[in-house]
PDB file of C-alpha atoms in Angstrom:
ATOM      1  CA  UNK P   1     176.081 116.166  85.252  1.00 43.00           C
ATOM      2  CA  UNK P   2     177.197 117.656  81.921  1.00 44.00           C
ATOM      3  CA  UNK P   3     180.860 118.285  82.884  1.00 45.00           C
ATOM      4  CA  UNK P   4     181.988 114.617  82.917  1.00 52.00           C
ATOM      5  CA  UNK P   5     180.200 114.035  79.601  1.00 53.00           C
ATOM      6  CA  UNK P   6     181.961 117.021  78.001  1.00 47.00           C
ATOM      7  CA  UNK P   7     185.320 115.854  79.366  1.00 46.00           C
ATOM      8  CA  UNK P   8     184.790 112.401  77.874  1.00 55.00           C
ATOM      9  CA  UNK P   9     183.969 113.930  74.480  1.00 50.00           C
ATOM     10  CA  UNK P  10     187.061 116.153  74.610  1.00 48.00           C
ATOM     11  CA  UNK P  11     189.180 113.139  75.454  1.00 50.00           C
ATOM     12  CA  UNK P  12     187.604 111.212  72.568  1.00 50.00           C
ATOM     13  CA  UNK P  13     188.472 114.060  70.219  1.00 50.00           C
ATOM     14  CA  UNK P  14     192.073 114.060  71.467  1.00 46.00           C
ATOM     15  CA  UNK P  15     192.521 110.328  70.946  1.00 46.00           C
ATOM     16  CA  UNK P  16     190.891 110.179  67.547  1.00 44.00           C
ATOM     17  CA  UNK P  17     192.427 113.250  65.919  1.00 43.00           C
ATOM     18  CA  UNK P  18     195.923 111.749  65.262  1.00 42.00           C
ATOM     19  CA  UNK P  19     194.418 108.546  63.856  1.00 38.00           C
ATOM     20  CA  UNK P  20     192.159 110.483  61.504  1.00 40.00           C
ATOM     21  CA  UNK P  21     195.035 112.628  60.300  1.00 39.00           C
ATOM     22  CA  UNK P  22     197.168 109.570  59.618  1.00 33.00           C
ATOM     23  CA  UNK P  23     194.291 107.973  57.711  1.00 36.00           C
ATOM     24  CA  UNK P  24     193.873 111.121  55.669  1.00 37.00           C
ATOM     25  CA  UNK P  25     197.583 111.216  54.783  1.00 34.00           C
ATOM     26  CA  UNK P  26     197.587 107.521  53.852  1.00 31.00           C
ATOM     27  CA  UNK P  27     194.643 107.872  51.465  1.00 39.00           C
ATOM     28  CA  UNK P  28     195.749 111.193  50.108  1.00 41.00           C
ATOM     29  CA  UNK P  29     192.554 112.977  51.204  1.00 50.00           C
ATOM     30  CA  UNK P  30     192.855 116.731  51.047  1.00 67.00           C
ATOM     31  CA  UNK P  31     190.067 117.413  53.616  1.00 83.00           C
ATOM     32  CA  UNK P  32     191.339 117.548  57.211  1.00 86.00           C
ATOM     33  CA  UNK P  33     188.647 116.202  59.544  1.00 87.00           C
ATOM     34  CA  UNK P  34     188.473 115.561  63.282  1.00 87.00           C
ATOM     35  CA  UNK P  35     185.895 113.139  64.704  1.00 87.00           C
ATOM     36  CA  UNK P  36     184.827 111.765  68.091  1.00 88.00           C
ATOM     37  CA  UNK P  37     182.275 109.115  69.142  1.00 89.00           C
ATOM     38  CA  UNK P  38     180.823 108.691  72.641  1.00 87.00           C
ATOM     39  CA  UNK P  39     178.168 106.331  74.035  1.00 86.00           C
ATOM     40  CA  UNK P  40     176.208 107.518  77.070  1.00 84.00           C
ATOM     41  CA  UNK P  41     175.983 105.341  79.093  1.00 85.00           C
ATOM     42  CA  UNK P  42     178.334 102.646  77.870  1.00 79.00           C
ATOM     43  CA  UNK P  43     176.497  99.885  79.788  1.00 85.00           C
ATOM     44  CA  UNK P  44     172.728  99.610  79.439  1.00 87.00           C
ATOM     45  CA  UNK P  45     169.887  97.155  80.036  1.00 86.00           C
ATOM     46  CA  UNK P  46     167.534  95.675  77.466  1.00 83.00           C
ATOM     47  CA  UNK P  47     165.042  98.263  76.290  1.00 81.00           C
ATOM     48  CA  UNK P  48     166.663 101.204  78.118  1.00 85.00           C
ATOM     49  CA  UNK P  49     167.302 104.182  75.813  1.00 90.00           C
ATOM     50  CA  UNK P  50     170.860 105.469  75.435  1.00 88.00           C
ATOM     51  CA  UNK P  51     172.544 108.106  73.240  1.00 90.00           C
ATOM     52  CA  UNK P  52     175.263 107.765  70.608  1.00 88.00           C
ATOM     53  CA  UNK P  53     177.094 111.086  70.065  1.00 89.00           C
ATOM     54  CA  UNK P  54     179.181 111.768  66.957  1.00 90.00           C
ATOM     55  CA  UNK P  55     181.246 114.981  66.771  1.00 89.00           C
ATOM     56  CA  UNK P  56     182.772 116.176  63.492  1.00 90.00           C
ATOM     57  CA  UNK P  57     185.095 119.144  62.951  1.00 90.00           C
ATOM     58  CA  UNK P  58     185.713 120.132  59.310  1.00 89.00           C
ATOM     59  CA  UNK P  59     187.130 123.137  57.469  1.00 89.00           C
ATOM     60  CA  UNK P  60     185.041 126.260  57.018  1.00 85.00           C
ATOM     61  CA  UNK P  61     182.445 125.966  54.255  1.00 84.00           C
ATOM     62  CA  UNK P  62     182.162 122.166  54.565  1.00 87.00           C
ATOM     63  CA  UNK P  63     178.829 120.295  54.742  1.00 87.00           C
ATOM     64  CA  UNK P  64     178.497 117.313  57.050  1.00 89.00           C
ATOM     65  CA  UNK P  65     175.986 114.518  56.320  1.00 90.00           C
ATOM     66  CA  UNK P  66     175.321 112.209  59.263  1.00 91.00           C
ATOM     67  CA  UNK P  67     174.099 108.648  58.606  1.00 89.00           C
ATOM     68  CA  UNK P  68     170.538 107.465  59.297  1.00 85.00           C
ATOM     69  CA  UNK P  69     169.682 105.864  62.683  1.00 88.00           C
ATOM     70  CA  UNK P  70     170.156 102.077  63.046  1.00 85.00           C
ATOM     71  CA  UNK P  71     167.630  99.877  61.279  1.00 80.00           C
ATOM     72  CA  UNK P  72     164.664  98.612  63.314  1.00 76.00           C
ATOM     73  CA  UNK P  73     165.569  94.998  62.384  1.00 77.00           C
ATOM     74  CA  UNK P  74     168.944  95.085  64.155  1.00 78.00           C
ATOM     75  CA  UNK P  75     169.709  94.301  67.793  1.00 82.00           C
ATOM     76  CA  UNK P  76     170.179  98.037  68.372  1.00 85.00           C
ATOM     77  CA  UNK P  77     167.257 100.036  67.015  1.00 84.00           C
ATOM     78  CA  UNK P  78     166.814 103.749  66.566  1.00 84.00           C
ATOM     79  CA  UNK P  79     164.077 105.407  68.617  1.00 85.00           C
ATOM     80  CA  UNK P  80     164.191 108.946  67.176  1.00 85.00           C
ATOM     81  CA  UNK P  81     165.566 110.630  64.045  1.00 89.00           C
ATOM     82  CA  UNK P  82     169.126 111.933  64.308  1.00 88.00           C
ATOM     83  CA  UNK P  83     169.371 115.327  65.994  1.00 89.00           C
ATOM     84  CA  UNK P  84     172.154 117.600  64.630  1.00 89.00           C
ATOM     85  CA  UNK P  85     173.618 120.535  66.552  1.00 89.00           C
ATOM     86  CA  UNK P  86     176.026 123.090  65.074  1.00 86.00           C
ATOM     87  CA  UNK P  87     178.456 124.680  67.531  1.00 86.00           C
ATOM     88  CA  UNK P  88     180.456 127.854  66.963  1.00 83.00           C
ATOM     89  CA  UNK P  89     184.082 127.407  66.007  1.00 81.00           C
ATOM     90  CA  UNK P  90     186.438 130.095  64.637  1.00 81.00           C
ATOM     91  CA  UNK P  91     188.593 127.647  62.727  1.00 79.00           C
ATOM     92  CA  UNK P  92     185.975 125.598  60.875  1.00 85.00           C
ATOM     93  CA  UNK P  93     182.623 123.828  61.170  1.00 88.00           C
ATOM     94  CA  UNK P  94     181.757 121.723  64.252  1.00 89.00           C
ATOM     95  CA  UNK P  95     178.589 119.628  64.290  1.00 88.00           C
ATOM     96  CA  UNK P  96     177.291 116.970  66.654  1.00 90.00           C
ATOM     97  CA  UNK P  97     174.853 114.194  65.776  1.00 90.00           C
ATOM     98  CA  UNK P  98     172.789 112.603  68.560  1.00 91.00           C
ATOM     99  CA  UNK P  99     171.207 109.166  68.097  1.00 88.00           C
ATOM    100  CA  UNK P 100     168.696 107.985  70.699  1.00 90.00           C
ATOM    101  CA  UNK P 101     168.607 104.187  70.471  1.00 89.00           C
ATOM    102  CA  UNK P 102     167.773 101.049  72.488  1.00 86.00           C
ATOM    103  CA  UNK P 103     169.271  97.550  72.579  1.00 86.00           C
ATOM    104  CA  UNK P 104     167.219  94.350  72.522  1.00 83.00           C
ATOM    105  CA  UNK P 105     169.865  91.693  73.170  1.00 83.00           C
ATOM    106  CA  UNK P 106     172.400  91.107  75.953  1.00 84.00           C
ATOM    107  CA  UNK P 107     176.194  91.142  75.782  1.00 83.00           C
ATOM    108  CA  UNK P 108     178.489  93.210  73.540  1.00 84.00           C
ATOM    109  CA  UNK P 109     176.364  94.614  70.721  1.00 84.00           C
ATOM    110  CA  UNK P 110     177.866  96.237  67.638  1.00 83.00           C
ATOM    111  CA  UNK P 111     176.404  99.600  66.647  1.00 84.00           C
ATOM    112  CA  UNK P 112     175.523  99.585  62.944  1.00 82.00           C
ATOM    113  CA  UNK P 113     175.913 103.118  61.590  1.00 85.00           C
ATOM    114  CA  UNK P 114     176.822 104.307  58.122  1.00 85.00           C
ATOM    115  CA  UNK P 115     179.669 106.646  57.204  1.00 88.00           C
ATOM    116  CA  UNK P 116     179.743 110.370  57.895  1.00 91.00           C
ATOM    117  CA  UNK P 117     180.240 112.242  54.607  1.00 91.00           C
ATOM    118  CA  UNK P 118     182.102 115.573  54.657  1.00 91.00           C
ATOM    119  CA  UNK P 119     181.948 117.637  51.445  1.00 91.00           C
ATOM    120  CA  UNK P 120     184.046 120.728  50.621  1.00 89.00           C
ATOM    121  CA  UNK P 121     184.177 122.346  47.204  1.00 84.00           C
ATOM    122  CA  UNK P 122     182.854 119.303  45.349  1.00 85.00           C
ATOM    123  CA  UNK P 123     185.211 116.897  47.142  1.00 89.00           C
ATOM    124  CA  UNK P 124     183.935 114.386  49.652  1.00 89.00           C
ATOM    125  CA  UNK P 125     185.447 112.328  52.423  1.00 90.00           C
ATOM    126  CA  UNK P 126     183.788 109.401  54.181  1.00 89.00           C
ATOM    127  CA  UNK P 127     184.470 108.710  57.840  1.00 86.00           C
ATOM    128  CA  UNK P 128     183.576 105.183  58.955  1.00 87.00           C
ATOM    129  CA  UNK P 129     181.540 104.730  62.158  1.00 85.00           C
ATOM    130  CA  UNK P 130     182.057 100.952  62.289  1.00 83.00           C
ATOM    131  CA  UNK P 131     183.611  99.115  65.210  1.00 80.00           C
ATOM    132  CA  UNK P 132     181.767 100.779  68.092  1.00 84.00           C
ATOM    133  CA  UNK P 133     180.005  98.574  70.657  1.00 84.00           C
ATOM    134  CA  UNK P 134     177.840  98.846  73.728  1.00 85.00           C
ATOM    135  CA  UNK P 135     177.494  96.335  76.556  1.00 87.00           C
ATOM    136  CA  UNK P 136     173.918  95.274  77.354  1.00 86.00           C
ATOM    137  CA  UNK P 137     173.560  93.841  80.875  1.00 83.00           C
ATOM    138  CA  UNK P 138     171.059  91.088  81.737  1.00 76.00           C
ATOM    139  CA  UNK P 139     168.098  91.929  83.967  1.00 74.00           C
ATOM    140  CA  UNK P 140     167.990  88.396  85.467  1.00 70.00           C
ATOM    141  CA  UNK P 141     169.265  87.647  89.001  1.00 66.00           C
ATOM    142  CA  UNK P 142     172.920  86.758  89.366  1.00 63.00           C
ATOM    143  CA  UNK P 143     172.190  83.095  90.069  1.00 61.00           C
ATOM    144  CA  UNK P 144     168.706  81.855  89.320  1.00 56.00           C
ATOM    145  CA  UNK P 145     169.612  78.261  90.213  1.00 59.00           C
ATOM    146  CA  UNK P 146     169.446  79.125  93.923  1.00 62.00           C
ATOM    147  CA  UNK P 147     165.782  80.076  93.742  1.00 67.00           C
ATOM    148  CA  UNK P 148     163.657  77.055  94.660  1.00 72.00           C
ATOM    149  CA  UNK P 149     160.131  77.283  93.229  1.00 72.00           C
ATOM    150  CA  UNK P 150     157.090  76.554  95.357  1.00 79.00           C
ATOM    151  CA  UNK P 151     155.410  73.155  94.952  1.00 80.00           C
ATOM    152  CA  UNK P 152     152.531  72.962  92.479  1.00 77.00           C
ATOM    153  CA  UNK P 153     149.101  73.636  93.920  1.00 74.00           C
ATOM    154  CA  UNK P 154     146.202  71.243  93.506  1.00 69.00           C
ATOM    155  CA  UNK P 155     143.781  71.919  90.701  1.00 69.00           C
ATOM    156  CA  UNK P 156     140.841  71.838  93.125  1.00 65.00           C
ATOM    157  CA  UNK P 157     141.373  72.670  96.765  1.00 62.00           C
ATOM    158  CA  UNK P 158     138.334  71.357  98.581  1.00 59.00           C
ATOM    159  CA  UNK P 159     139.666  72.355 101.963  1.00 61.00           C
ATOM    160  CA  UNK P 160     139.350  76.046 101.106  1.00 65.00           C
ATOM    161  CA  UNK P 161     135.552  76.060 101.690  1.00 73.00           C
ATOM    162  CA  UNK P 162     134.277  74.614 105.003  1.00 74.00           C
ATOM    163  CA  UNK P 163     132.229  71.427 104.845  1.00 77.00           C
ATOM    164  CA  UNK P 164     129.168  73.078 106.352  1.00 82.00           C
ATOM    165  CA  UNK P 165     128.935  75.432 103.367  1.00 83.00           C
ATOM    166  CA  UNK P 166     128.597  72.478 101.000  1.00 84.00           C
ATOM    167  CA  UNK P 167     126.014  70.951 103.339  1.00 89.00           C
ATOM    168  CA  UNK P 168     123.966  74.166 103.289  1.00 91.00           C
ATOM    169  CA  UNK P 169     124.120  74.296  99.476  1.00 92.00           C
ATOM    170  CA  UNK P 170     122.941  70.688  99.201  1.00 93.00           C
ATOM    171  CA  UNK P 171     120.075  71.331 101.641  1.00 94.00           C
ATOM    172  CA  UNK P 172     118.973  74.407  99.689  1.00 94.00           C
ATOM    173  CA  UNK P 173     119.012  72.426  96.434  1.00 94.00           C
ATOM    174  CA  UNK P 174     116.850  69.684  98.007  1.00 94.00           C
ATOM    175  CA  UNK P 175     114.355  72.262  99.295  1.00 94.00           C
ATOM    176  CA  UNK P 176     114.117  73.879  95.860  1.00 94.00           C
ATOM    177  CA  UNK P 177     113.498  70.493  94.216  1.00 93.00           C
ATOM    178  CA  UNK P 178     110.729  69.697  96.726  1.00 92.00           C
ATOM    179  CA  UNK P 179     109.076  73.060  96.128  1.00 92.00           C
ATOM    180  CA  UNK P 180     109.242  72.578  92.392  1.00 91.00           C
ATOM    181  CA  UNK P 181     107.706  69.060  92.689  1.00 90.00           C
ATOM    182  CA  UNK P 182     104.926  70.373  94.920  1.00 88.00           C
ATOM    183  CA  UNK P 183     104.114  73.232  92.542  1.00 87.00           C
ATOM    184  CA  UNK P 184     104.005  70.923  89.528  1.00 85.00           C
ATOM    185  CA  UNK P 185     101.758  68.497  91.371  1.00 81.00           C
ATOM    186  CA  UNK P 186      99.433  71.312  92.406  1.00 80.00           C
ATOM    187  CA  UNK P 187      99.234  72.573  88.847  1.00 74.00           C
ATOM    188  CA  UNK P 188      98.369  69.119  87.548  1.00 73.00           C
ATOM    189  CA  UNK P 189      95.686  68.717  90.221  1.00 60.00           C
ATOM    190  CA  UNK P 190      93.756  71.799  89.159  1.00 60.00           C
ATOM    191  CA  UNK P 191      90.837  71.022  86.843  1.00 60.00           C
ATOM    192  CA  UNK P 192      91.061  72.647  83.442  1.00 62.00           C
ATOM    193  CA  UNK P 193      88.036  74.805  82.795  1.00 64.00           C
ATOM    194  CA  UNK P 194      86.626  73.935  79.372  1.00 67.00           C
ATOM    195  CA  UNK P 195      84.312  76.657  78.048  1.00 80.00           C
ATOM    196  CA  UNK P 196      80.867  75.543  76.917  1.00 88.00           C
ATOM    197  CA  UNK P 197      80.703  75.936  73.100  1.00 90.00           C
ATOM    198  CA  UNK P 198      76.967  76.693  73.178  1.00 91.00           C
ATOM    199  CA  UNK P 199      77.288  79.403  75.850  1.00 91.00           C
ATOM    200  CA  UNK P 200      80.206  80.963  74.013  1.00 92.00           C
ATOM    201  CA  UNK P 201      78.267  80.946  70.729  1.00 91.00           C
ATOM    202  CA  UNK P 202      75.273  82.617  72.386  1.00 92.00           C
ATOM    203  CA  UNK P 203      77.523  85.355  73.791  1.00 92.00           C
ATOM    204  CA  UNK P 204      79.105  85.941  70.386  1.00 92.00           C
ATOM    205  CA  UNK P 205      75.694  86.107  68.664  1.00 92.00           C
ATOM    206  CA  UNK P 206      74.534  88.683  71.200  1.00 93.00           C
ATOM    207  CA  UNK P 207      77.722  90.717  70.810  1.00 93.00           C
ATOM    208  CA  UNK P 208      77.361  90.825  67.002  1.00 92.00           C
ATOM    209  CA  UNK P 209      73.715  91.848  67.224  1.00 91.00           C
ATOM    210  CA  UNK P 210      74.683  94.666  69.600  1.00 92.00           C
ATOM    211  CA  UNK P 211      77.084  96.086  67.003  1.00 91.00           C
ATOM    212  CA  UNK P 212      74.168  97.180  64.811  1.00 90.00           C
ATOM    213  CA  UNK P 213      75.963  96.248  61.573  1.00 90.00           C
ATOM    214  CA  UNK P 214      72.768  95.704  59.579  1.00 90.00           C
ATOM    215  CA  UNK P 215      71.428  99.139  60.518  1.00 91.00           C
ATOM    216  CA  UNK P 216      74.809 100.675  59.621  1.00 91.00           C
ATOM    217  CA  UNK P 217      74.758  99.121  56.138  1.00 90.00           C
ATOM    218  CA  UNK P 218      77.457  96.523  56.905  1.00 92.00           C
ATOM    219  CA  UNK P 219      75.233  93.586  55.942  1.00 91.00           C
ATOM    220  CA  UNK P 220      78.009  91.504  54.344  1.00 91.00           C
ATOM    221  CA  UNK P 221      80.205  91.896  57.416  1.00 93.00           C
ATOM    222  CA  UNK P 222      77.271  90.924  59.625  1.00 93.00           C
ATOM    223  CA  UNK P 223      76.718  87.681  57.687  1.00 92.00           C
ATOM    224  CA  UNK P 224      80.464  86.873  57.745  1.00 92.00           C
ATOM    225  CA  UNK P 225      80.662  87.286  61.539  1.00 93.00           C
ATOM    226  CA  UNK P 226      77.504  85.237  62.146  1.00 93.00           C
ATOM    227  CA  UNK P 227      78.803  82.373  59.992  1.00 93.00           C
ATOM    228  CA  UNK P 228      82.203  82.569  61.741  1.00 93.00           C
ATOM    229  CA  UNK P 229      80.478  81.967  65.103  1.00 93.00           C
ATOM    230  CA  UNK P 230      78.611  78.984  63.567  1.00 92.00           C
ATOM    231  CA  UNK P 231      81.906  77.518  62.273  1.00 92.00           C
ATOM    232  CA  UNK P 232      83.624  78.037  65.644  1.00 93.00           C
ATOM    233  CA  UNK P 233      80.776  76.192  67.384  1.00 92.00           C
ATOM    234  CA  UNK P 234      80.926  73.244  64.984  1.00 91.00           C
ATOM    235  CA  UNK P 235      84.738  73.058  65.278  1.00 92.00           C
ATOM    236  CA  UNK P 236      84.474  72.963  69.080  1.00 90.00           C
ATOM    237  CA  UNK P 237      81.771  70.260  68.989  1.00 90.00           C
ATOM    238  CA  UNK P 238      83.233  68.026  66.270  1.00 91.00           C
ATOM    239  CA  UNK P 239      86.919  67.244  65.656  1.00 90.00           C
ATOM    240  CA  UNK P 240      86.102  66.426  62.034  1.00 90.00           C
ATOM    241  CA  UNK P 241      85.073  70.026  61.314  1.00 90.00           C
ATOM    242  CA  UNK P 242      88.144  72.214  61.970  1.00 92.00           C
ATOM    243  CA  UNK P 243      88.283  75.802  60.770  1.00 90.00           C
ATOM    244  CA  UNK P 244      90.838  74.880  58.103  1.00 91.00           C
ATOM    245  CA  UNK P 245      88.145  73.109  56.025  1.00 91.00           C
ATOM    246  CA  UNK P 246      86.074  74.842  53.403  1.00 91.00           C
ATOM    247  CA  UNK P 247      82.300  75.086  53.707  1.00 89.00           C
ATOM    248  CA  UNK P 248      81.789  72.188  51.276  1.00 90.00           C
ATOM    249  CA  UNK P 249      84.261  70.030  53.225  1.00 92.00           C
ATOM    250  CA  UNK P 250      82.554  70.835  56.536  1.00 90.00           C
ATOM    251  CA  UNK P 251      79.148  69.793  55.153  1.00 90.00           C
ATOM    252  CA  UNK P 252      80.639  66.552  53.817  1.00 91.00           C
ATOM    253  CA  UNK P 253      82.462  65.743  57.082  1.00 91.00           C
ATOM    254  CA  UNK P 254      79.337  66.268  59.218  1.00 89.00           C
ATOM    255  CA  UNK P 255      76.893  64.489  56.931  1.00 88.00           C
ATOM    256  CA  UNK P 256      76.646  61.443  59.181  1.00 84.00           C
ATOM    257  CA  UNK P 257      76.011  63.438  62.384  1.00 87.00           C
ATOM    258  CA  UNK P 258      72.402  63.033  63.544  1.00 86.00           C
ATOM    259  CA  UNK P 259      72.323  66.245  65.572  1.00 86.00           C
ATOM    260  CA  UNK P 260      73.462  68.510  62.700  1.00 89.00           C
ATOM    261  CA  UNK P 261      70.799  69.774  60.254  1.00 89.00           C
ATOM    262  CA  UNK P 262      72.975  69.327  57.188  1.00 88.00           C
ATOM    263  CA  UNK P 263      70.621  70.749  54.565  1.00 90.00           C
ATOM    264  CA  UNK P 264      69.961  73.972  56.449  1.00 89.00           C
ATOM    265  CA  UNK P 265      73.636  74.356  57.332  1.00 89.00           C
ATOM    266  CA  UNK P 266      74.685  73.793  53.694  1.00 90.00           C
ATOM    267  CA  UNK P 267      72.282  76.528  52.450  1.00 91.00           C
ATOM    268  CA  UNK P 268      73.536  79.027  55.045  1.00 91.00           C
ATOM    269  CA  UNK P 269      77.229  78.315  54.377  1.00 91.00           C
ATOM    270  CA  UNK P 270      76.848  78.407  50.574  1.00 91.00           C
ATOM    271  CA  UNK P 271      75.004  81.730  50.582  1.00 90.00           C
ATOM    272  CA  UNK P 272      77.474  83.197  53.088  1.00 90.00           C
ATOM    273  CA  UNK P 273      80.383  82.193  50.827  1.00 90.00           C
ATOM    274  CA  UNK P 274      78.783  84.005  47.909  1.00 91.00           C
ATOM    275  CA  UNK P 275      78.326  87.118  50.042  1.00 89.00           C
ATOM    276  CA  UNK P 276      81.878  87.015  51.477  1.00 88.00           C
ATOM    277  CA  UNK P 277      83.907  85.984  48.434  1.00 89.00           C
ATOM    278  CA  UNK P 278      81.755  86.810  45.390  1.00 88.00           C
ATOM    279  CA  UNK P 279      80.494  90.109  46.869  1.00 89.00           C
ATOM    280  CA  UNK P 280      76.887  89.059  46.295  1.00 89.00           C
ATOM    281  CA  UNK P 281      74.540  91.831  47.485  1.00 92.00           C
ATOM    282  CA  UNK P 282      72.283  90.989  50.377  1.00 91.00           C
ATOM    283  CA  UNK P 283      69.326  92.889  51.754  1.00 92.00           C
ATOM    284  CA  UNK P 284      68.932  93.780  55.398  1.00 91.00           C
ATOM    285  CA  UNK P 285      66.009  91.377  55.793  1.00 93.00           C
ATOM    286  CA  UNK P 286      67.912  88.494  54.202  1.00 91.00           C
ATOM    287  CA  UNK P 287      70.954  89.202  56.394  1.00 91.00           C
ATOM    288  CA  UNK P 288      68.764  89.013  59.498  1.00 92.00           C
ATOM    289  CA  UNK P 289      67.198  85.759  58.206  1.00 93.00           C
ATOM    290  CA  UNK P 290      70.666  84.225  57.766  1.00 90.00           C
ATOM    291  CA  UNK P 291      71.544  85.317  61.309  1.00 90.00           C
ATOM    292  CA  UNK P 292      68.381  83.732  62.728  1.00 92.00           C
ATOM    293  CA  UNK P 293      69.024  80.582  60.704  1.00 92.00           C
ATOM    294  CA  UNK P 294      72.593  80.278  62.065  1.00 92.00           C
ATOM    295  CA  UNK P 295      71.379  80.669  65.642  1.00 93.00           C
ATOM    296  CA  UNK P 296      68.622  78.093  65.033  1.00 92.00           C
ATOM    297  CA  UNK P 297      71.178  75.564  63.693  1.00 91.00           C
ATOM    298  CA  UNK P 298      73.347  76.003  66.801  1.00 92.00           C
ATOM    299  CA  UNK P 299      70.338  75.737  69.144  1.00 91.00           C
ATOM    300  CA  UNK P 300      68.961  72.672  67.357  1.00 90.00           C
ATOM    301  CA  UNK P 301      72.316  70.859  67.389  1.00 89.00           C
ATOM    302  CA  UNK P 302      72.744  71.669  71.067  1.00 89.00           C
ATOM    303  CA  UNK P 303      69.236  70.427  71.949  1.00 88.00           C
ATOM    304  CA  UNK P 304      69.612  67.162  70.013  1.00 87.00           C
ATOM    305  CA  UNK P 305      73.119  66.487  71.329  1.00 78.00           C
ATOM    306  CA  UNK P 306      72.059  66.803  74.986  1.00 73.00           C
ATOM    307  CA  UNK P 307      71.230  63.514  76.699  1.00 60.00           C
ATOM    308  CA  UNK P 308      67.522  62.915  77.230  1.00 50.00           C
ATOM    309  CA  UNK P 309      66.446  63.570  80.817  1.00 52.00           C
ATOM    310  CA  UNK P 310      65.668  60.504  82.860  1.00 48.00           C
ATOM    311  CA  UNK P 311      61.900  59.822  83.392  1.00 48.00           C
ATOM    312  CA  UNK P 312      60.960  58.828  86.888  1.00 51.00           C
ATOM    313  CA  UNK P 313      58.732  55.809  87.054  1.00 48.00           C
ATOM    314  CA  UNK P 314      55.410  56.235  88.841  1.00 45.00           C
ATOM    315  CA  UNK P 315      55.248  54.489  92.142  1.00 42.00           C
TER     316      UNK P 315
END
């Protein structure tokens, strides 16, 4: 594979040497130089790498400066830095510069390279590399007009899925809707269990008493929990007495209720507020009295609020 390439380079040297000598005589240059340029391959496709080879032969002691690779903005762009090889020669200096490049446009493309500068003893000679081209072949078919495109496909092809599949999907959707309707109807039909406020208050009173807070010295906490149960009971029985109201507001809102002992409730709530918020000391006996008073208020309201039992007339 290397023999034909070497023969082409030798032939390039042979054809370019007389021209370079004549140019040197015409300009009066005192540095005899031989140069050769080869492009391998000379026909490429877009994006395919190829190599530009520049051979320079100069007198002994000369330095050869090869130009930089082609700019990346040109149609032919350099892929690697220039690689320089020095070959032995008894009559002077022989160097080869290899440029690995790629073309990005079709047709005859001009290779943009700077001059090679040869320097000997403080004198320099520039050898132009302009005028070299490479042919870039198109990757398209020879005649694209003979290729007839397929007709455009429909945006939705309903015939792809059989009709019975759509029928099964519709039936499943109807079944799911019926199940959902039946479940909602069953949920609405269930009676909502409303807890009895009085029974709940009795359970809470018993639970607090079982904690033994008074015996443990937590008398203020005991009073606060007892009053909280009383407030929960009143809030469940009367919409006008929510937990967001203060004790004074609760007493005022329930003043017109016949079943509520307002005076007793006001005394219990006021003293409980002093114990909870003003840290008023309370004895164990007084704490138990407040607990009994709260339970009595709940029991009295519950007894008065119940409808009177019907009295059977004597026959």
